[in-house]
Coordinates of C-alpha atoms and ligand atoms in Angstrom, one line a residue:
X276 CA 241.7 -73.7 260.9
X277 CA 244.4 -73.7 263.5
X278 CA 248.2 -71.9 263.2
X279 CA 249.4 -70.0 261.3
X280 CA 249.9 -70.7 257.4
X281 CA 253.1 -69.7 257.8
X282 CA 256.1 -72.0 257.7
X283 CA 258.9 -70.7 260.3
X284 CA 261.8 -71.3 257.6
X285 CA 258.7 -68.6 255.6
X286 CA 260.8 -66.5 252.7
X287 CA 259.6 -63.4 250.7
X288 CA 261.2 -64.5 247.4
X289 CA 260.4 -66.7 245.1
X290 CA 260.4 -70.2 245.0
X291 CA 262.6 -70.7 241.5
X292 CA 265.1 -68.9 243.2
X293 CA 266.4 -71.1 245.9
X294 CA 267.4 -73.3 241.9
X295 CA 268.5 -70.5 240.2
X296 CA 268.4 -67.0 242.0
X297 CA 269.2 -64.2 239.2
X298 CA 273.2 -64.1 239.1
X299 CA 275.0 -60.7 239.3
X300 CA 277.2 -59.4 236.8
X301 CA 280.2 -57.0 236.9
X302 CA 280.0 -56.4 233.3
X303 CA 281.2 -52.6 232.4
X304 CA 278.8 -50.5 230.3
X305 CA 280.0 -50.3 227.1
X306 CA 280.6 -46.9 225.1
X307 CA 278.6 -48.4 222.0
X308 CA 277.1 -51.2 220.6
X309 CA 274.9 -51.8 217.9
X310 CA 272.2 -53.0 219.0
X311 CA 271.1 -51.3 222.8
X312 CA 268.5 -54.0 224.2
X313 CA 266.9 -52.5 227.6
X314 CA 264.9 -55.3 229.5
X315 CA 266.5 -58.6 230.3
X316 CA 263.9 -60.9 231.0
X317 CA 262.6 -63.7 227.8
X318 CA 261.2 -61.3 224.9
X319 CA 265.5 -59.3 226.0
X320 CA 267.4 -62.2 226.0
X321 CA 265.6 -64.1 223.3
X322 CA 266.2 -61.1 221.3
X323 CA 269.5 -60.9 222.3
X324 CA 270.5 -64.6 221.2
X325 CA 268.9 -64.2 217.8
X326 CA 270.5 -60.7 216.6
X327 CA 273.7 -62.1 217.9
X328 CA 273.2 -65.5 216.1
X329 CA 273.2 -63.4 213.4
X330 CA 276.2 -61.5 213.9
X331 CA 275.6 -57.7 215.9
X332 CA 276.7 -56.8 218.0
X333 CA 274.0 -56.8 221.0
X334 CA 274.0 -55.4 224.8
X335 CA 271.5 -56.7 227.1
X336 CA 271.0 -53.9 230.2
X337 CA 268.7 -54.6 233.1
X338 CA 267.9 -52.2 235.9
X339 CA 268.1 -54.7 238.1
X340 CA 269.4 -58.2 237.2
X341 CA 269.4 -60.2 234.5
X342 CA 266.3 -62.3 234.9
X343 CA 265.0 -60.5 237.9
X344 CA 261.6 -59.0 236.0
X345 CA 258.3 -61.5 235.2
X346 CA 261.4 -64.2 233.7
X347 CA 262.2 -65.5 237.2
X348 CA 259.1 -65.5 239.1
X349 CA 256.2 -66.8 237.0
X350 CA 254.1 -69.7 236.7
X351 CA 256.1 -71.5 234.3
X352 CA 253.5 -72.7 232.7
X353 CA 253.9 -72.5 228.4
X354 CA 251.7 -72.5 226.0
X355 CA 251.3 -70.9 222.7
X356 CA 247.5 -68.8 221.9
X357 CA 245.3 -70.6 224.3
X358 CA 244.9 -67.1 226.1
X359 CA 244.2 -65.9 222.2
X360 CA 242.2 -68.5 221.1
X361 CA 240.0 -67.2 223.4
X362 CA 238.9 -64.0 222.7
X363 CA 237.5 -61.8 220.9
X364 CA 239.9 -61.5 217.7
X365 CA 237.4 -62.0 214.7
X366 CA 235.4 -59.5 216.4
X367 CA 238.3 -57.6 216.2
X368 CA 239.8 -58.3 213.4
X369 CA 237.8 -59.6 211.1
X370 CA 238.2 -63.8 210.1
X371 CA 241.4 -63.4 207.8
X372 CA 244.0 -61.4 210.1
X373 CA 242.3 -63.0 213.2
X374 CA 243.0 -66.2 211.5
X375 CA 246.9 -64.6 210.8
X376 CA 247.0 -63.5 214.4
X377 CA 246.2 -66.8 216.1
X378 CA 248.5 -68.2 214.0
X379 CA 251.2 -66.2 214.7
X380 CA 251.2 -66.3 218.4
X381 CA 249.8 -70.8 218.5
X382 CA 253.8 -69.9 216.3
X383 CA 255.2 -69.6 220.5
X384 CA 255.1 -72.9 221.3
X385 CA 256.9 -75.1 218.7
X386 CA 259.5 -72.1 218.9
X387 CA 260.0 -72.7 222.3
X388 CA 260.3 -76.3 222.4
X389 CA 262.9 -76.0 219.6
X390 CA 264.6 -73.2 221.7
X391 CA 265.0 -74.9 224.7
X392 CA 266.3 -78.4 222.8
X393 CA 268.4 -76.2 220.2
X394 CA 270.4 -74.5 223.7
X395 CA 270.3 -77.3 225.0
X396 CA 268.6 -75.3 228.2
X397 CA 268.2 -77.4 231.3
X398 CA 264.8 -76.3 233.1
X399 CA 262.8 -79.0 233.0
X400 CA 260.5 -78.5 230.4
X401 CA 258.1 -81.5 230.0
X402 CA 255.0 -81.2 227.5
X403 CA 252.5 -81.5 230.6
X404 CA 249.8 -80.6 228.9
X405 CA 247.3 -77.8 230.5
X406 CA 244.2 -78.4 232.1
X407 CA 241.7 -75.0 232.0
X408 CA 238.8 -75.9 234.5
X409 CA 235.1 -73.9 233.6
X410 CA 234.2 -72.0 236.8
X411 CA 230.4 -72.6 235.5
X412 CA 229.0 -74.4 233.9
X413 CA 227.7 -71.7 230.9
X414 CA 232.5 -71.5 231.5
X415 CA 232.1 -75.1 229.7
X416 CA 230.6 -74.3 227.1
X417 CA 232.2 -71.3 226.1
X418 CA 235.6 -73.3 226.2
X419 CA 233.3 -75.8 224.0
X420 CA 233.6 -73.2 221.6
X421 CA 237.0 -72.5 221.0
X422 CA 238.1 -76.0 221.4
X423 CA 238.4 -76.4 217.3
X424 CA 240.0 -73.5 217.4
X425 CA 242.9 -74.5 220.5
X426 CA 243.5 -77.0 218.2
X427 CA 244.2 -75.4 214.8
X428 CA 246.4 -72.9 216.9
X429 CA 248.5 -75.5 218.4
X430 CA 247.5 -78.3 216.3
X431 CA 247.5 -80.8 219.3
X432 CA 244.4 -82.3 220.3
X433 CA 242.2 -80.3 222.6
X434 CA 239.4 -82.4 224.6
X435 CA 236.5 -80.7 226.6
X436 CA 236.5 -82.9 229.8
X437 CA 232.6 -83.3 231.6
X438 CA 232.7 -83.0 235.5
X439 CA 232.2 -86.4 235.9
X440 CA 235.2 -86.9 234.5
X441 CA 237.2 -83.6 235.9
X442 CA 239.3 -86.3 238.6
X443 CA 241.4 -87.8 235.7
X444 CA 242.7 -84.2 235.2
X445 CA 242.6 -82.8 239.0
X446 CA 242.2 -84.5 242.3
X447 CA 238.5 -81.6 242.6
X448 CA 235.2 -81.2 242.2
X449 CA 235.7 -77.7 242.9
X450 CA 235.2 -77.1 239.0
X451 CA 232.2 -78.1 236.3
X452 CA 234.5 -79.5 233.9
X453 CA 237.0 -78.0 231.7
X454 CA 239.4 -78.6 228.6
X455 CA 242.2 -80.3 228.1
X456 CA 244.9 -79.3 226.0
X457 CA 247.7 -80.7 224.8
X458 CA 249.3 -77.9 223.0
X459 CA 251.2 -76.7 226.9
X460 CA 253.9 -77.7 228.7
X461 CA 255.3 -76.3 232.0
X462 CA 259.3 -75.1 232.7
X463 CA 261.0 -73.8 235.9
X464 CA 261.1 -70.3 235.3
X465 CA 264.1 -69.6 236.9
X466 CA 266.4 -72.0 234.9
X467 CA 265.2 -71.5 232.1
X468 CA 265.9 -67.0 232.4
X469 CA 269.2 -68.3 233.9
X470 CA 269.6 -70.6 230.0
X471 CA 267.8 -67.9 228.5
X472 CA 271.2 -65.6 229.3
X473 CA 273.2 -67.7 229.6
X474 CA 272.4 -68.9 225.5
X475 CA 272.9 -64.9 224.6
X476 CA 275.9 -64.5 225.6
X477 CA 278.0 -68.2 224.4
X478 CA 276.0 -66.4 221.1
X479 CA 278.4 -63.1 222.0
X480 CA 276.1 -61.0 223.5
X481 CA 276.8 -58.5 226.4
X482 CA 274.7 -59.2 229.7
X483 CA 274.6 -55.5 231.5
X484 CA 273.4 -55.4 235.4
X485 CA 272.6 -52.8 237.2
X486 CA 271.6 -49.7 234.9
X487 CA 268.3 -48.3 234.8
X488 CA 267.5 -46.2 231.7
X489 CA 265.9 -43.0 232.3
X490 CA 266.0 -41.6 229.0
X491 CA 267.0 -42.0 225.5
X492 CA 267.7 -38.5 223.4
X493 CA 268.6 -39.3 219.8
X494 CA 272.2 -39.1 218.3
X495 CA 272.7 -38.8 214.6
X496 CA 271.1 -42.0 213.0
X497 CA 271.4 -43.3 216.3
X498 CA 270.1 -42.8 220.1
X499 CA 272.1 -42.3 222.8
X500 CA 270.8 -43.7 226.3
X501 CA 270.6 -42.5 229.7
X502 CA 271.7 -45.1 232.7
X503 CA 272.3 -44.8 236.3
X504 CA 275.6 -46.2 235.3
X505 CA 276.7 -44.0 232.7
X506 CA 276.1 -43.5 229.1
X507 CA 276.0 -45.9 225.7
X508 CA 275.3 -45.2 222.5
X509 CA 273.1 -47.5 220.1
X510 CA 272.3 -47.4 216.0
X511 CA 268.8 -49.1 217.1
X512 CA 267.3 -50.0 221.0
X513 CA 264.9 -52.4 221.4
X514 CA 262.4 -52.2 224.3
X515 CA 261.8 -55.2 226.3
X516 CA 260.3 -53.8 229.5
X517 CA 256.7 -55.2 229.7
X518 CA 255.0 -54.7 233.2
X519 CA 257.6 -53.3 234.5
X520 CA 257.4 -50.7 232.0
X521 CA 256.2 -47.3 234.0
X522 CA 258.8 -44.6 234.6
X523 CA 261.2 -45.4 231.9
X524 CA 262.9 -44.4 229.2
X525 CA 259.3 -44.3 226.9
X526 CA 256.2 -43.3 227.8
X527 CA 254.4 -43.8 224.9
X528 CA 254.5 -47.6 226.0
X529 CA 254.0 -47.7 229.3
X530 CA 250.7 -45.8 228.5
X531 CA 249.9 -48.7 226.0
X532 CA 250.4 -51.4 228.7
X533 CA 248.9 -51.8 232.3
X534 CA 251.2 -53.2 234.6
X535 CA 249.3 -55.9 236.5
X536 CA 250.8 -57.9 240.0
X537 CA 250.2 -61.9 240.1
X538 CA 251.1 -63.4 242.8
X539 CA 252.5 -67.1 243.5
X540 CA 252.6 -68.7 247.1
X541 CA 254.6 -72.3 247.7
X542 CA 253.8 -74.8 249.5
X543 CA 256.4 -76.9 251.9
X544 CA 256.8 -80.2 250.7
X545 CA 253.3 -82.9 251.0
X546 CA 255.5 -86.0 249.6
X547 CA 254.8 -86.7 245.8
X548 CA 252.1 -89.8 245.9
X549 CA 249.2 -86.3 247.8
X550 CA 250.9 -83.3 245.3
X551 CA 250.5 -87.0 241.9
X552 CA 246.7 -87.1 243.1
X553 CA 245.8 -83.8 243.2
X554 CA 247.5 -83.5 239.9
X555 CA 247.2 -86.5 237.9
X556 CA 250.6 -86.3 235.2
X557 CA 252.2 -83.3 236.8
X558 CA 249.8 -81.3 234.7
X559 CA 249.2 -77.4 234.6
X560 CA 246.2 -76.2 236.0
X561 CA 244.5 -72.9 235.3
X562 CA 240.7 -71.7 236.0
X563 CA 238.2 -69.3 234.0
X564 CA 237.2 -66.9 237.0
X565 CA 237.8 -63.1 235.6
X566 CA 240.1 -63.5 238.6
X567 CA 242.2 -66.2 238.4
X568 CA 244.2 -69.0 239.4
X569 CA 246.5 -71.0 237.6
X570 CA 248.7 -74.0 239.9
X571 CA 251.0 -76.8 239.5
X572 CA 252.8 -79.2 241.2
X573 CA 257.0 -77.6 241.9
X574 CA 259.0 -79.6 238.9
X575 CA 260.0 -82.0 241.5
X576 CA 256.3 -83.0 242.5
X577 CA 256.6 -82.7 246.0
X578 CA 254.9 -78.8 246.1
X579 CA 251.8 -76.9 245.2
X580 CA 252.4 -74.0 243.6
X581 CA 249.3 -71.6 243.3
X582 CA 248.7 -68.2 241.9
X583 CA 246.4 -65.9 241.4
X584 CA 245.7 -62.1 240.6
X585 CA 245.7 -61.8 244.5
X586 CA 247.3 -58.5 245.5
X587 CA 244.4 -55.8 243.7
X588 CA 243.5 -53.6 246.8
X589 CA 245.8 -56.1 249.6
X590 CA 248.3 -53.9 251.1
X591 CA 251.5 -57.1 251.6
X592 CA 252.3 -60.4 250.3
X593 CA 251.6 -61.9 253.2
X594 CA 247.5 -60.9 252.8
X595 CA 247.7 -62.1 249.4
X596 CA 249.4 -64.8 250.6
X597 CA 246.6 -65.3 252.6
X598 CA 244.1 -65.3 250.2
X599 CA 245.4 -67.2 247.8
X600 CA 246.3 -70.1 249.9
X601 CA 241.9 -69.4 250.5
X602 CA 241.7 -69.9 247.2
X603 CA 243.7 -73.2 247.2
X604 CA 241.5 -74.8 250.4
X605 CA 238.1 -74.5 248.6
X606 CA 239.6 -76.5 245.2
X607 CA 241.9 -78.8 247.4
X608 CA 240.3 -79.4 251.0
X609 CA 242.8 -81.3 252.0
X610 CA 245.4 -79.1 252.1
X611 CA 244.4 -76.6 254.6
X612 CA 246.6 -77.3 257.5
X613 CA 249.5 -77.6 254.8
X614 CA 251.6 -74.1 254.9
X615 CA 253.8 -71.4 253.3
X616 CA 257.4 -71.5 252.5
X617 CA 256.9 -68.9 250.0
X618 CA 255.5 -66.1 248.6
X619 CA 256.7 -63.5 245.9
X620 CA 254.8 -61.3 243.1
X621 CA 256.0 -60.0 239.7
X622 CA 254.5 -57.9 237.1
X623 CA 253.1 -58.2 233.9
X624 CA 251.8 -56.9 230.9
X625 CA 248.1 -56.1 229.9
X626 CA 246.9 -54.3 226.7
X627 CA 244.0 -52.0 226.1
X628 CA 243.3 -55.1 222.8
X629 CA 244.7 -58.0 224.9
X630 CA 247.5 -58.7 222.2
X631 CA 251.2 -58.9 222.4
X632 CA 252.6 -56.3 220.2
X633 CA 255.5 -54.8 218.9
X634 CA 256.8 -52.7 216.5
X635 CA 258.5 -49.7 216.2
X636 CA 258.0 -45.9 217.6
X637 CA 260.2 -43.1 216.7
X638 CA 262.7 -44.5 215.8
X639 CA 262.5 -47.3 218.9
X640 CA 261.1 -50.8 218.5
X641 CA 259.4 -52.0 221.2
X642 CA 258.5 -55.9 222.3
X643 CA 255.8 -56.6 225.2
X644 CA 252.0 -57.1 226.5
X645 CA 251.7 -61.4 226.7
X646 CA 249.0 -60.4 229.0
X647 CA 250.5 -62.7 231.5
X648 CA 251.1 -65.2 229.5
X649 CA 254.3 -65.0 228.0
X650 CA 256.6 -67.6 228.4
X651 CA 256.0 -68.7 225.1
X652 CA 255.3 -65.7 223.3
X653 CA 257.7 -62.7 225.2
X654 CA 260.8 -65.4 223.4
X655 CA 258.7 -65.7 220.5
X656 CA 258.5 -61.6 220.1
X657 CA 262.2 -60.9 220.7
X658 CA 262.8 -63.6 218.4
X659 CA 260.8 -61.9 215.8
X660 CA 261.8 -58.4 217.2
X661 CA 265.3 -59.5 216.2
X662 CA 264.7 -60.9 212.7
X663 CA 262.9 -57.6 212.5
X664 CA 265.6 -55.4 213.5
X665 CA 268.2 -57.2 211.7
X666 CA 266.3 -57.3 208.5
X667 CA 266.5 -61.0 207.5
X668 CA 262.6 -61.7 209.1
X669 CA 261.2 -64.1 205.3
X670 CA 258.1 -62.9 206.0
X671 CA 255.7 -60.4 207.7
X672 CA 254.9 -61.2 211.1
X673 CA 251.2 -60.2 211.9
X674 CA 251.3 -58.6 215.4
X675 CA 254.2 -57.0 214.1
X676 CA 252.8 -53.1 213.2
X677 CA 249.3 -54.0 214.8
X678 CA 247.5 -50.9 216.3
X679 CA 248.3 -50.2 219.4
X680 CA 245.4 -49.0 221.5
X681 CA 246.3 -46.7 223.9
X682 CA 243.4 -45.0 226.5
X683 CA 242.9 -41.4 226.9
X684 CA 243.7 -40.1 230.9
X685 CA 245.3 -43.2 231.1
X686 CA 249.0 -42.5 232.0
X687 CA 250.2 -46.0 232.6
X688 CA 249.7 -45.9 236.5
X689 CA 246.5 -48.3 236.9
X690 CA 246.9 -48.2 241.1
X691 CA 243.5 -46.1 241.2
X692 CA 242.0 -48.2 239.3
X693 CA 242.8 -51.8 239.8
X694 CA 241.6 -52.4 243.2
X695 CA 238.2 -51.3 241.7
X696 CA 238.5 -53.0 238.3
X697 CA 239.3 -56.4 241.1
X698 CA 236.8 -56.1 243.7
X699 CA 233.9 -56.3 240.5
X700 CA 235.7 -59.4 239.0
X701 CA 235.3 -60.5 242.4
X702 CA 232.1 -60.2 242.8
X703 CA 231.1 -60.8 238.8
X704 CA 233.1 -64.5 239.5
X705 CA 231.2 -64.9 242.8
X706 CA 227.7 -64.0 240.5
X707 CA 228.1 -66.1 238.5
X708 CA 228.7 -68.9 240.4
X709 CA 225.6 -68.0 242.3
X710 CA 223.6 -68.4 238.6
X711 CA 225.0 -71.2 237.7
Ligands
FAD121 C1 253.4 -64.0 238.9 C2 254.0 -64.2 237.1 C3 253.1 -65.3 236.6 C4 253.1 -65.2 235.9 N1 253.1 -66.7 235.2 C5 253.3 -67.2 233.5 C6 253.1 -68.4 233.5 O1 252.4 -69.8 234.0 N2 253.1 -68.7 232.0 C7 254.2 -68.1 231.1 O2 253.4 -67.8 230.1 N3 253.2 -66.5 231.1 C8 253.4 -66.6 232.6 N4 254.1 -65.3 233.7 C9 254.1 -63.6 232.3 C10 255.6 -63.9 232.0 O3 256.6 -64.2 232.9 C11 256.1 -63.0 231.0 O4 254.8 -62.5 230.3 C12 257.5 -63.0 231.2 O5 258.4 -63.2 231.9 C13 257.5 -61.6 230.6 O6 258.7 -61.4 230.0 P1 260.3 -59.9 229.4 O7 261.4 -60.5 229.1 O8 258.8 -59.3 228.5 O9 259.6 -59.2 230.2 P2 260.1 -59.4 232.2 O10 261.1 -61.1 232.5 O11 258.8 -58.5 233.3 O12 261.4 -58.7 232.3 C14 261.8 -57.2 232.4 C15 263.0 -56.5 233.0 O13 263.1 -55.3 232.2 C16 263.7 -54.6 233.2 N5 264.0 -53.0 233.5 C17 262.5 -52.5 233.3 N6 262.4 -50.7 233.2 C18 263.9 -51.3 233.2 C19 264.7 -49.6 232.8 N7 264.2 -48.4 232.4 N8 265.6 -50.2 231.9 C20 266.2 -51.4 232.1 N9 266.1 -52.2 233.0 C21 264.8 -51.8 232.9 C22 263.4 -54.9 234.8 O14 264.4 -54.9 235.3 C23 262.8 -56.5 234.4 O15 264.3 -57.9 234.9 C24 253.3 -64.9 234.5 C25 254.2 -63.5 235.1 C26 254.1 -63.7 236.4 C27 254.7 -61.7 237.2

């Protein structure tokens, strides 16, 4: 391939920020509040919206800008519990508890659809469905084994697509067929973050940016938050810092979360007809590789956005972008000469049991660990954390108070281990395909 893959106007910045960059706010830090939420992404904003609607005074603090983290950087693929449905739930929890957890995850999808409609959030939401592409024939068998569970969790059809019909779902022969789940959608993550923030504000929440909470200390029955721009007293605190929890005021939480970088590239505009040929009906796509790829058309149908865990062991966004471009070329060879206008990265939070968690530790509430699939789930976790804090939950929430595993010697810093795991996973992907 001749020439650079980077367009002259290439920027190391989220494509989403062209339409919806998280704005700066000049709100002052109040001296006290009833509920303080640390972290202004989907989790914190959704919690703030619910708490404010229930009549509670609530302040959301973000170290950067409201919506600055994963919530304005992600792929915008909306699904409820697809990942959980494919995980080892029954082995870990037994059939009954597993079913409860799966239902609790699946409920995130109708929740976000309802939330977007109710709050009239203009975020290009479409129930597009998701094609999960099988990297090997064995992966297709594994997908077939989870199909019924995905239908059960989502209440919407899911079907196995043999390789011979794959082109109805994806303009490529790179994969061995896949699973198409109707219970999935797509949105513009930046617009969703902005709309959720506006909804929380309309409901009465105060959003304060530029305040990094460094420490929490007990003060009577409540807490004092020690921030970079002053202090605030709160009766209750919710930690909603997810993939950015490291070095924060709750080391207990950071030790249970593995922050993993995820990177996305955006191509220059290639025209709606070409995009439509690659993504029939503009569906979302992800694959079953250990080092996962996820890709989609931009909401206006003119570009390809390609994401993956490309950063493992690589220095700099350009190197990660080159790796993603190579993956994109392998799937869509016709895009070999297409250049990139944007590349950006953000942090997701994995957990040792592959589940999201919500609970209370030493009096501090937390909601985190969406496994890189948190558009619906983080919004849902935040809502449930808020109901719990307000004492307004009608029934128990299956993800609340689950044992939250840590690992000896892991202190929340995965920097030394991730490159090794990344290389190992890439090798395993390669071997799987050779053995297929
Ligand atoms: C590149 C990428 C692609 C993704 N793609 C998808 C996808 O297609 N579909 C999907 O469902 N999910 C996807 N995800 C995951 C999804 O974006 C996250 O699960 C979700 O946004 C998490 O929301 P959150 O509010 O919990 O965390 P975040 O949005 O990350 O917010 C955490 C906030 O906490 C703030 N903070 C941290 N520490 C402090 C402190 N000490 N004081 C004050 N503030 C603090 C940060 O500044 C940050 O704004 C992706 C994530 C990334 C990064």
